Short mmCIF file of C-alpha atoms in Angstrom, two decimals:
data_model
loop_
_atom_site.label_atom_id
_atom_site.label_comp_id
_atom_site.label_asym_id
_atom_site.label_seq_id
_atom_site.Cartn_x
_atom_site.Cartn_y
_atom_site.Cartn_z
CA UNK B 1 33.69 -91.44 -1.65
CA UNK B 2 33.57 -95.27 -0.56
CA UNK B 3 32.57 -95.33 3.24
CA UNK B 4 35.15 -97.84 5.11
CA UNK B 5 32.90 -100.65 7.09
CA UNK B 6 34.43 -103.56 9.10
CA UNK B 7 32.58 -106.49 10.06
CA UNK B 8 33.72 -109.03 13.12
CA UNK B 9 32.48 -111.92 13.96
CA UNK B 10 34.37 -115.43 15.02
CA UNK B 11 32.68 -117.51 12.80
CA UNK B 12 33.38 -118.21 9.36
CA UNK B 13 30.03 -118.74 8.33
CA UNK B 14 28.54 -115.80 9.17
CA UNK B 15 31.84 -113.55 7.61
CA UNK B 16 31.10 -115.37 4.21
CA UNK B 17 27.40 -114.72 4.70
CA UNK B 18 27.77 -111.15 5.32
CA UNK B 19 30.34 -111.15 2.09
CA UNK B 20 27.44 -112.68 -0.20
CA UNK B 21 24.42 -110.35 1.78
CA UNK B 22 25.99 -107.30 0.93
CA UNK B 23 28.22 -107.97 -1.91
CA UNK B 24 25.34 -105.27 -3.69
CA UNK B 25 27.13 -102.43 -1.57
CA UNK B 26 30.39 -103.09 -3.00
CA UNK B 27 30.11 -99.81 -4.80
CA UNK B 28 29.01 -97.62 -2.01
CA UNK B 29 30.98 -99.80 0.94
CA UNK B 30 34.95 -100.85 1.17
CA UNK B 31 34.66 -103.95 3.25
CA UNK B 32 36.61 -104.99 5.68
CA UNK B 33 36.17 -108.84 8.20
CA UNK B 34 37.68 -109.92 10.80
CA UNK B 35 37.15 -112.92 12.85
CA UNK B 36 38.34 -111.77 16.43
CA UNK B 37 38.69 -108.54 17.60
CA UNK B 38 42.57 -108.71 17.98
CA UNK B 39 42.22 -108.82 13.89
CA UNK B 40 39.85 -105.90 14.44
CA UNK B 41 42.36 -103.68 16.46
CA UNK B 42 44.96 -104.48 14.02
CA UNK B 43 43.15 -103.34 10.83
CA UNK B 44 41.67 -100.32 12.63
CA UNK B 45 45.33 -99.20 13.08
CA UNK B 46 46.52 -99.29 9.24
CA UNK B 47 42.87 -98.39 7.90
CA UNK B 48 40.79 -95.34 8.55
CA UNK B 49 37.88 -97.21 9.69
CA UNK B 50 33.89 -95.66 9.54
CA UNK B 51 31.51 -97.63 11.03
CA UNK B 52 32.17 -100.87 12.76
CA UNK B 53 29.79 -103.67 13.17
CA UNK B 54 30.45 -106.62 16.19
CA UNK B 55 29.27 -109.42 17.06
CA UNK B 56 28.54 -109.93 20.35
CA UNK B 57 29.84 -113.28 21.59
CA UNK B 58 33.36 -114.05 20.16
CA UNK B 59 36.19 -116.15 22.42
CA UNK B 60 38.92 -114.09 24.05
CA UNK B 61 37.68 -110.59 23.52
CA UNK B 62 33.84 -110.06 23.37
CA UNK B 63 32.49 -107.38 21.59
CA UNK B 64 31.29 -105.54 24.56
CA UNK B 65 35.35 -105.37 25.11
CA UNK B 66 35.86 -104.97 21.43
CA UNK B 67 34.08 -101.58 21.10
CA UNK B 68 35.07 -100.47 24.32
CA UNK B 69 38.86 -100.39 23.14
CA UNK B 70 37.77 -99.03 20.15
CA UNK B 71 35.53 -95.98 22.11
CA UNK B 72 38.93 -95.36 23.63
CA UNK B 73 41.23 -95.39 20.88
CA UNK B 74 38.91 -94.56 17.89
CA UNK B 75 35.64 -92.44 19.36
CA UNK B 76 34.76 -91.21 15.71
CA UNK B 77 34.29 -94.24 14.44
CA UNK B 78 30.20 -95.46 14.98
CA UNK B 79 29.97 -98.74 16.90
CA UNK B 80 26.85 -100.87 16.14
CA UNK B 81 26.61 -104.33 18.34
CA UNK B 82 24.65 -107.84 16.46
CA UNK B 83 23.76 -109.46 19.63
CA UNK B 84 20.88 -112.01 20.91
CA UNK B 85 18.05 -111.95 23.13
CA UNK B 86 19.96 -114.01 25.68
CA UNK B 87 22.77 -111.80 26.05
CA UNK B 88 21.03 -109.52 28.30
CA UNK B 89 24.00 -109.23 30.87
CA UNK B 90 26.57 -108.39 28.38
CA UNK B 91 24.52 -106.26 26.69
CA UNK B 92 23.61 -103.95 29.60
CA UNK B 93 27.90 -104.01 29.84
CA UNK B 94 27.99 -102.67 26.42
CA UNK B 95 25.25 -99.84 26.37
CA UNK B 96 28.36 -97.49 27.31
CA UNK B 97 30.17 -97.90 24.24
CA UNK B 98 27.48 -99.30 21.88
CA UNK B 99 25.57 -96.68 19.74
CA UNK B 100 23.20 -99.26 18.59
CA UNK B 101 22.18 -103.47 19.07
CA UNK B 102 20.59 -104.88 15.97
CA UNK B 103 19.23 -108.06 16.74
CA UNK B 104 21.42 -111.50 15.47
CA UNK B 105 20.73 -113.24 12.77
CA UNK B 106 19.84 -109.50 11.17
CA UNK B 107 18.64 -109.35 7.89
CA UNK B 108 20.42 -107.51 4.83
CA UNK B 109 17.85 -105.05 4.32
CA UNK B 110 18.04 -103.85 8.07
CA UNK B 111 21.47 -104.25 8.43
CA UNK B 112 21.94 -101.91 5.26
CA UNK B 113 19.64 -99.40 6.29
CA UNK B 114 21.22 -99.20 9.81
CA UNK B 115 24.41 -98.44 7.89
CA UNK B 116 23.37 -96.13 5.72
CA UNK B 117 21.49 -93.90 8.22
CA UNK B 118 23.92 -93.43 10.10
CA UNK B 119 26.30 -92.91 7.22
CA UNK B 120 23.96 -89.82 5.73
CA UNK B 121 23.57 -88.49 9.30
CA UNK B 122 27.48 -87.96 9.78
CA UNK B 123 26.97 -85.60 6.67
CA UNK B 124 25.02 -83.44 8.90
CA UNK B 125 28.37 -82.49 10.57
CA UNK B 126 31.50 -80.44 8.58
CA UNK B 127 33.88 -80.06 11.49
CA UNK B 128 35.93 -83.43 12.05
CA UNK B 129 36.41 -82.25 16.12
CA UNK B 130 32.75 -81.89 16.47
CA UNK B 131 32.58 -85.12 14.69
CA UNK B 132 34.76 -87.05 17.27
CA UNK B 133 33.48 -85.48 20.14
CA UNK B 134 30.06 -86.22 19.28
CA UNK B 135 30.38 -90.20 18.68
CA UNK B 136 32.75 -90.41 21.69
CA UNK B 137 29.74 -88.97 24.00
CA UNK B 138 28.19 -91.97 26.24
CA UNK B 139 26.67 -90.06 28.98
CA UNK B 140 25.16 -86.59 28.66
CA UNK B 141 24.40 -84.56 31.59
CA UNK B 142 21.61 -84.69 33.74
CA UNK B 143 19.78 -82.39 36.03
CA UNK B 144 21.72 -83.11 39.62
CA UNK B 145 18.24 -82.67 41.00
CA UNK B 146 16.27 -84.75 38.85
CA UNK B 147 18.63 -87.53 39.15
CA UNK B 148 18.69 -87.63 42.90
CA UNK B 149 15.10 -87.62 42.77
CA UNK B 150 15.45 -90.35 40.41
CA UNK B 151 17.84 -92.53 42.54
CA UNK B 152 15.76 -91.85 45.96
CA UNK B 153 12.16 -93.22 43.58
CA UNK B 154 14.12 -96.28 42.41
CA UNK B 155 15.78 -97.24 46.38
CA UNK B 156 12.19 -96.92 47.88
CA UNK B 157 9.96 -100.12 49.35
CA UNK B 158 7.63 -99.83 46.85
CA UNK B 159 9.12 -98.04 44.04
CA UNK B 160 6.71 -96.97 41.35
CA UNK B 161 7.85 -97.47 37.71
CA UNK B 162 4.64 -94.73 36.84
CA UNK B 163 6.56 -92.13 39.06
CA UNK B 164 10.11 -93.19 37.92
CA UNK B 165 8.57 -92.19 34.18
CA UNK B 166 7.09 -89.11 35.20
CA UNK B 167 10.72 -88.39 36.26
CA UNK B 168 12.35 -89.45 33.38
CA UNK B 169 10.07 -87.51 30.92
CA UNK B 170 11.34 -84.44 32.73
CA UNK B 171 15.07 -84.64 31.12
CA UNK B 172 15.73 -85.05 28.14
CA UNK B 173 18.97 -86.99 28.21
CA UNK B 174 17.34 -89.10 30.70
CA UNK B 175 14.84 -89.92 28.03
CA UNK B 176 17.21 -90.28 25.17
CA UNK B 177 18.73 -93.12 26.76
CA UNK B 178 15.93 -94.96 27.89
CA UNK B 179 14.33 -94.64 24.53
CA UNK B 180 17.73 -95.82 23.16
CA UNK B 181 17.91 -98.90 25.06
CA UNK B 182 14.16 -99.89 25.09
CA UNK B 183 14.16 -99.67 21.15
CA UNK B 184 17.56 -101.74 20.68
CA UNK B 185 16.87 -105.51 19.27
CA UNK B 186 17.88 -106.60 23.15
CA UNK B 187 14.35 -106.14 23.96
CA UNK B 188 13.15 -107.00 20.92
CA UNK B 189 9.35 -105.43 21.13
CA UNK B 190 7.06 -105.85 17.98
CA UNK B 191 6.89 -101.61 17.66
CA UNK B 192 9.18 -99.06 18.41
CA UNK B 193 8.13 -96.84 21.83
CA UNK B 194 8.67 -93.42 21.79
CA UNK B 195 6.88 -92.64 25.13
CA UNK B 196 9.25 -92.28 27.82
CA UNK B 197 6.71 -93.35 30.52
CA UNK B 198 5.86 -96.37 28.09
CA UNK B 199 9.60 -97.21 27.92
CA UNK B 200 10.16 -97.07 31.68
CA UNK B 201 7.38 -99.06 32.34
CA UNK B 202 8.89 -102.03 29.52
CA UNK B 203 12.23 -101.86 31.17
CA UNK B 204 11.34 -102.30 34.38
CA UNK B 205 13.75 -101.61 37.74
CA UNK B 206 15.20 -104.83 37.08
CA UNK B 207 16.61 -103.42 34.04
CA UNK B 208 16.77 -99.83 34.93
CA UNK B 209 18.17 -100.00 38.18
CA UNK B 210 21.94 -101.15 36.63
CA UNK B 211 21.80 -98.82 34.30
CA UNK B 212 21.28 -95.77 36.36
CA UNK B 213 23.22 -97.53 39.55
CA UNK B 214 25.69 -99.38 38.12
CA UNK B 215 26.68 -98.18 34.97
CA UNK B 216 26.02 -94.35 36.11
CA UNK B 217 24.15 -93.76 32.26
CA UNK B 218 22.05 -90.78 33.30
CA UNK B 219 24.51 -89.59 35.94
CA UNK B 220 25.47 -86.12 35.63
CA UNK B 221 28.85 -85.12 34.11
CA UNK B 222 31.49 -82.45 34.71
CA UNK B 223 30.77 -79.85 32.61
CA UNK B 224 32.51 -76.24 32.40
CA UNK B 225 32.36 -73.52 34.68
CA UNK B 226 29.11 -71.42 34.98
CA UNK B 227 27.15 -73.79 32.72
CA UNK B 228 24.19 -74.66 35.10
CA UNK B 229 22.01 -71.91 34.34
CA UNK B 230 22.74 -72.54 31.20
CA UNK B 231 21.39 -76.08 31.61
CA UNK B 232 18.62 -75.29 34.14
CA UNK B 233 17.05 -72.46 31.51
CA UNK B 234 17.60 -75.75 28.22
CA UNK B 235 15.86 -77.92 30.11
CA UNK B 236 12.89 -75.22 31.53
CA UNK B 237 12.41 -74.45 27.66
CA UNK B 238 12.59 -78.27 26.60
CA UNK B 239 10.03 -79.22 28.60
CA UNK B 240 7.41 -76.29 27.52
CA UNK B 241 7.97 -77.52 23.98
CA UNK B 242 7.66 -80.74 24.30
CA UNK B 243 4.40 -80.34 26.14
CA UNK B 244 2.81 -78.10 23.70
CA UNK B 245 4.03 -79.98 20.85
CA UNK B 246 1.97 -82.88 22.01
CA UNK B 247 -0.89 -80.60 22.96
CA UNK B 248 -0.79 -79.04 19.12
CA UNK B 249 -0.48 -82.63 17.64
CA UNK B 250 -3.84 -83.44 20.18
CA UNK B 251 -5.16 -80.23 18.49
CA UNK B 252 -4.47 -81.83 15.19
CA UNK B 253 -6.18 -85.27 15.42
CA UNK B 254 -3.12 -87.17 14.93
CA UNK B 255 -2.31 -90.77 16.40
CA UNK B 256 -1.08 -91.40 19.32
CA UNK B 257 2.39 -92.34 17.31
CA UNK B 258 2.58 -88.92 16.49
CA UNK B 259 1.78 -87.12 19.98
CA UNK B 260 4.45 -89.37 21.78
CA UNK B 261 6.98 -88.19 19.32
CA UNK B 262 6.17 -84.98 19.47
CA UNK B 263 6.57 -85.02 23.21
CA UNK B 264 9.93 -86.66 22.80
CA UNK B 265 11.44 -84.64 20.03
CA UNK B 266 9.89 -81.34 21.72
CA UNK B 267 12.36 -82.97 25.05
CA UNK B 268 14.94 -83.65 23.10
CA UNK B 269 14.82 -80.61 20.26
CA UNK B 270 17.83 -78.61 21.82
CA UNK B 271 19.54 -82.11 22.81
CA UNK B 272 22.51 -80.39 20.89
CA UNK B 273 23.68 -77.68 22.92
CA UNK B 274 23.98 -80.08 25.71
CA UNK B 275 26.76 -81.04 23.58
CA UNK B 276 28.45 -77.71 23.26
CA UNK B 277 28.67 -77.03 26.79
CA UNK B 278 31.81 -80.13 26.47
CA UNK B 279 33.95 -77.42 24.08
CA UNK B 280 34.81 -74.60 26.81
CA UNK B 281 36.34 -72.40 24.31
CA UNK B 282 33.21 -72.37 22.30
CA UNK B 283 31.08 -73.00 25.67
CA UNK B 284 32.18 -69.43 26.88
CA UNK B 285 31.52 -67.32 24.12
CA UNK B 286 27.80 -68.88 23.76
CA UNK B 287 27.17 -68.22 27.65
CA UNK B 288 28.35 -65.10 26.92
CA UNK B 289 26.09 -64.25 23.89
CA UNK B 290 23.31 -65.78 26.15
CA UNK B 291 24.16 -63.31 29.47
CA UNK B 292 22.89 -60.43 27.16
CA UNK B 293 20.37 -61.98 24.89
CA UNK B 294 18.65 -64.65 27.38
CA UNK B 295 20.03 -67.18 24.54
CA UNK B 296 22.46 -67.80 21.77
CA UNK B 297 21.14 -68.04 17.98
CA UNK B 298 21.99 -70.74 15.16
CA UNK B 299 23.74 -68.51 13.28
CA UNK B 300 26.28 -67.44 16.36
CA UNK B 301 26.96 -71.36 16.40
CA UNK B 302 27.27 -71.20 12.37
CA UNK B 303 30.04 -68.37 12.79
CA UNK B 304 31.27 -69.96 15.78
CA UNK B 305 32.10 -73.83 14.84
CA UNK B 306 30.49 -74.51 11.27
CA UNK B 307 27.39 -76.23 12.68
CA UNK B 308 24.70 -75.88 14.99
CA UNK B 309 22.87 -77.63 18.08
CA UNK B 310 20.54 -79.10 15.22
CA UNK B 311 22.18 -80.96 13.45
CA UNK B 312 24.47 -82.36 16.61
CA UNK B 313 21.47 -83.06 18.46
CA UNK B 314 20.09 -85.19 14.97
CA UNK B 315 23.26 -86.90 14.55
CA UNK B 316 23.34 -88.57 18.04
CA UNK B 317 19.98 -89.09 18.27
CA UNK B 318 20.14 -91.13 14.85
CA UNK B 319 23.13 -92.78 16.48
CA UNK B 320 21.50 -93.89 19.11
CA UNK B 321 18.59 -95.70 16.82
CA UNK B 322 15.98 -92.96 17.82
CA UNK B 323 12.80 -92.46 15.25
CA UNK B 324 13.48 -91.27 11.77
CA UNK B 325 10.58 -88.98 12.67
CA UNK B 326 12.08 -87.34 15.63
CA UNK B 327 15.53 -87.44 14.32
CA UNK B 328 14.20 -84.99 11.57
CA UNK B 329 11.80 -82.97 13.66
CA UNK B 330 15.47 -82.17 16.21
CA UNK B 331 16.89 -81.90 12.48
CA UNK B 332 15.06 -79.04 11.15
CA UNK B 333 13.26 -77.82 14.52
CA UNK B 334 14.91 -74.22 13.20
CA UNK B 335 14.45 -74.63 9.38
CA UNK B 336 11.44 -76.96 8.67
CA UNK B 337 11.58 -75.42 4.73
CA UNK B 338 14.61 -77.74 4.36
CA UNK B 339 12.49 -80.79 4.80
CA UNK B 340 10.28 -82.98 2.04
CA UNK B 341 7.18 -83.32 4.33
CA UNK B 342 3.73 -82.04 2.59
CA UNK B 343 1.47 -82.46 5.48
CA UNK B 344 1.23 -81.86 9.32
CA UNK B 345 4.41 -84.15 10.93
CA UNK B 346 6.18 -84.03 14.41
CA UNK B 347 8.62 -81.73 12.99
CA UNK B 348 5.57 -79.30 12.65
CA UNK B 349 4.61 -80.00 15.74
CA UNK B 350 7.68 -78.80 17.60
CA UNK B 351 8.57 -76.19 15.15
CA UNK B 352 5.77 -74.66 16.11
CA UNK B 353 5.90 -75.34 19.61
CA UNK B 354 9.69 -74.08 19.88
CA UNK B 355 8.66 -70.39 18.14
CA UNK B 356 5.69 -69.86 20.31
CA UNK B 357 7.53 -71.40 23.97
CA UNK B 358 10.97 -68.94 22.40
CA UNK B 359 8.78 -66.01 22.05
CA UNK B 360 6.56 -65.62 25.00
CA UNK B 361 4.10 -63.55 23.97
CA UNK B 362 2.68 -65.66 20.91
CA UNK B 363 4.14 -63.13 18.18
CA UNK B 364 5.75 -65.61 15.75
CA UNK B 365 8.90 -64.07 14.96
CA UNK B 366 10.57 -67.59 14.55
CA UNK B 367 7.63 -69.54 13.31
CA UNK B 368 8.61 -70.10 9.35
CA UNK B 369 4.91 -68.97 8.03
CA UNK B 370 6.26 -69.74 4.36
CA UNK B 371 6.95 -73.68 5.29
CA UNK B 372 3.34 -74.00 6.79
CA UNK B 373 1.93 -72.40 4.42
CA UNK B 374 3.75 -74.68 1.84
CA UNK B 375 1.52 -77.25 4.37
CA UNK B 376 -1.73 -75.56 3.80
CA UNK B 377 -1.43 -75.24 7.25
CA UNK B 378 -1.23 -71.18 7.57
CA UNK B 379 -4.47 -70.62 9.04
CA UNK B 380 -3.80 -72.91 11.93
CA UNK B 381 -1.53 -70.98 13.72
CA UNK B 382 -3.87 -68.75 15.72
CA UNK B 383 -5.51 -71.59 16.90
CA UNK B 384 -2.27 -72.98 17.77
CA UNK B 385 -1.09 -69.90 19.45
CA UNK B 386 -4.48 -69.70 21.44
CA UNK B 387 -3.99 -73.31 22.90
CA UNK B 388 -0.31 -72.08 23.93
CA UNK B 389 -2.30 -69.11 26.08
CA UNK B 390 -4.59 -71.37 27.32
CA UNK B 391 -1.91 -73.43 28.64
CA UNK B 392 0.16 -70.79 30.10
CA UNK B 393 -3.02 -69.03 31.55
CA UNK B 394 -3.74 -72.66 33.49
CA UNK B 395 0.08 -73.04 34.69
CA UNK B 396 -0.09 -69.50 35.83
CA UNK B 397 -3.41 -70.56 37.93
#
């Protein structure tokens, strides 16, 4: 099935560039252009609409305008921004209704891959509900604490961008959103950053200050009743993993690339459930399964709404333009067999991580022995469980 993509921008040029650039996905895409975004609104009401690329500067009706109308009136449908280095202003508007900013002029090759990506990711969910609620997410919750501690860093005299990243890398949804906007073409940076401290540091307060201030991103939403332990325990667990699956990927030798990921997927692995606490009906029976068992398993969200935290947790993530790398390690944190990698990766890394933080006492109940021994990596593992003691014999000192 033909994915439905609609292109808008208000100059003819470009429109008739974009036609001849991509007139190789004519078997894969239906195309639609506009060239305003009233012609936008007015196909996206007679045609079931995918993905929408906008430009950013068009007369009348921006695009930061553009996608906010269609956030309200279509949330399912993935909003990607073309904008330029000097649209900083409007594009710190849009970073509430834009899941990604691909620099303008953007070549075909990037601009098809974008598409694409994000195409194969929405595979990764089978319930259409899930599916809206997910893309129509902006803002996901926050630690109250963390982000008052956050606020009170940022309002000080001499407010230390090392300290406001030490805070950051403590939430995960904090650091989903800074990655997201420090890795969008606005900035335009030669590499992609994956450390959250890194990313902090690159915004800067004259950057991050707005975003948390004015346009409330990492503020902390309403969610349902009860759900703070919930949270509180998440985010406890979150940041175990991700700090031994940086330690393991240490253990490993592997590039800094790869340890910086594997802090940020281990922060981000369980990203998904944050996610589930916004359906109530489903919310209550999981805090109910995880009263009595300390947590909820995959396969109670399998029975429960078709999917799990997983794959929601992938999907945004590759929304939001995060690494392939840590999209997949969130991906298949619970079923690393499903994934082509033959050699030590950041999914490894946190897989890992995950089974030894879950179990407690280093037994490897969850740790898929088959998939690392598919890595030649089988023999690893007590080492890997010994670091994990060593670390939890130093926090308990």
């Amino acid at each position: 099935m033909k994915r439905a993509i609609l292109f808008v921008d208000d100059e003819p040029n470009v429109i008739d560039g974009l036609r001849r650039m991509l007139r190789n996905m004519r078997d894969r895409w239906e195309m639609y252009f506009a060239g305003s975004g009233e012609e936008a609104l007015k196909i996206l009401e007679t045609t079931p609409i995918d993905v929408i690329v906008a430009d950013m500067r068009m007369p009348q009706m921006d695009g930061a305008t553009l996608l906010a109308r269609v956030q309200e009136r279509y949330p399912h449908v993935v909003r990607i921004m073309l904008t330029g280095h000097s649209d900083k202003e409007m594009t710190l508007r849009s970073t509430k209704s834009a899941h990604q900013f691909l620099a303008k002029p953007c070549d075909g090759e990037t601009l098809r891959y974008t598409i694409e990506r994000t195409c194969q990711l929405r595979e990764l969910l089978r319930d259409k509900k899930l599916l809206q609620v997910v893309t129509g997410i902006t803002v996901l919750p926050s630690l109250p604490s963390l982000y008052r501690e956050l606020i009170k860093e940022m309002e000080a005299p001499n407010a230390s961008l090392k300290k406001i990243g030490a805070i950051v890398t403590q939430d995960m949804a904090m650091t989903a959103k800074v990655l997201q906007l420090v890795n969008s073409a606005f900035f335009g940076l030669p590499q992609r950053v994956t450390n959250p401290v890194q990313a902090v540091t690159l915004l800067g307060l004259n950057n991050l200050r707005p975003l948390v201030l004015y346009i409330h991103l990492f503020e902390a939403f309403e969610t349902t009743p009860g759900s703070g332990r919930v949270i509180e325990a998440l985010w406890e667990h979150s940041v175990a993993v991700g700090s031994l699956a940086r330690e393991i990927a240490r253990l490993e030798k592997a590039d800094r690339e790869v340890r910086d990921e594997a802090l940020t997927a281990g922060l981000l692995h369980d990203i998904g459930k944050l996610l589930l606490l916004r359906l109530p009906d489903c919310c209550e029976k999981l805090k109910g399964l995880a009263d009595r068992e300390g947590d909820w398993l995959p396969a109670d969200e399998y029975a429960l709404i078709g999917t799990s935290h997983a794959e929601l947790g992938a999907y945004l993530l590759g929304l939001w333009g995060i690494a392939d790398t840590v999209v997949e390690a969130v991906a298949f944190h619970h079923q690393p067999g499903n994934s082509v990698a033959d050699r030590f990766t950041v999914l490894t890394a946190v897989h890992v991580a995950n089974g030894l933080v879950k179990e407690g006492d280093c037994s490897l109940q969850t740790v898929d022995l088959d998939y690392l021994r598919r890595l030649g990596l089988e023999q690893k593992v007590t080492h890997w469980a010994e670091l994990y003691r060593e670390i939890k014999g130093g926090q308990a000192r």
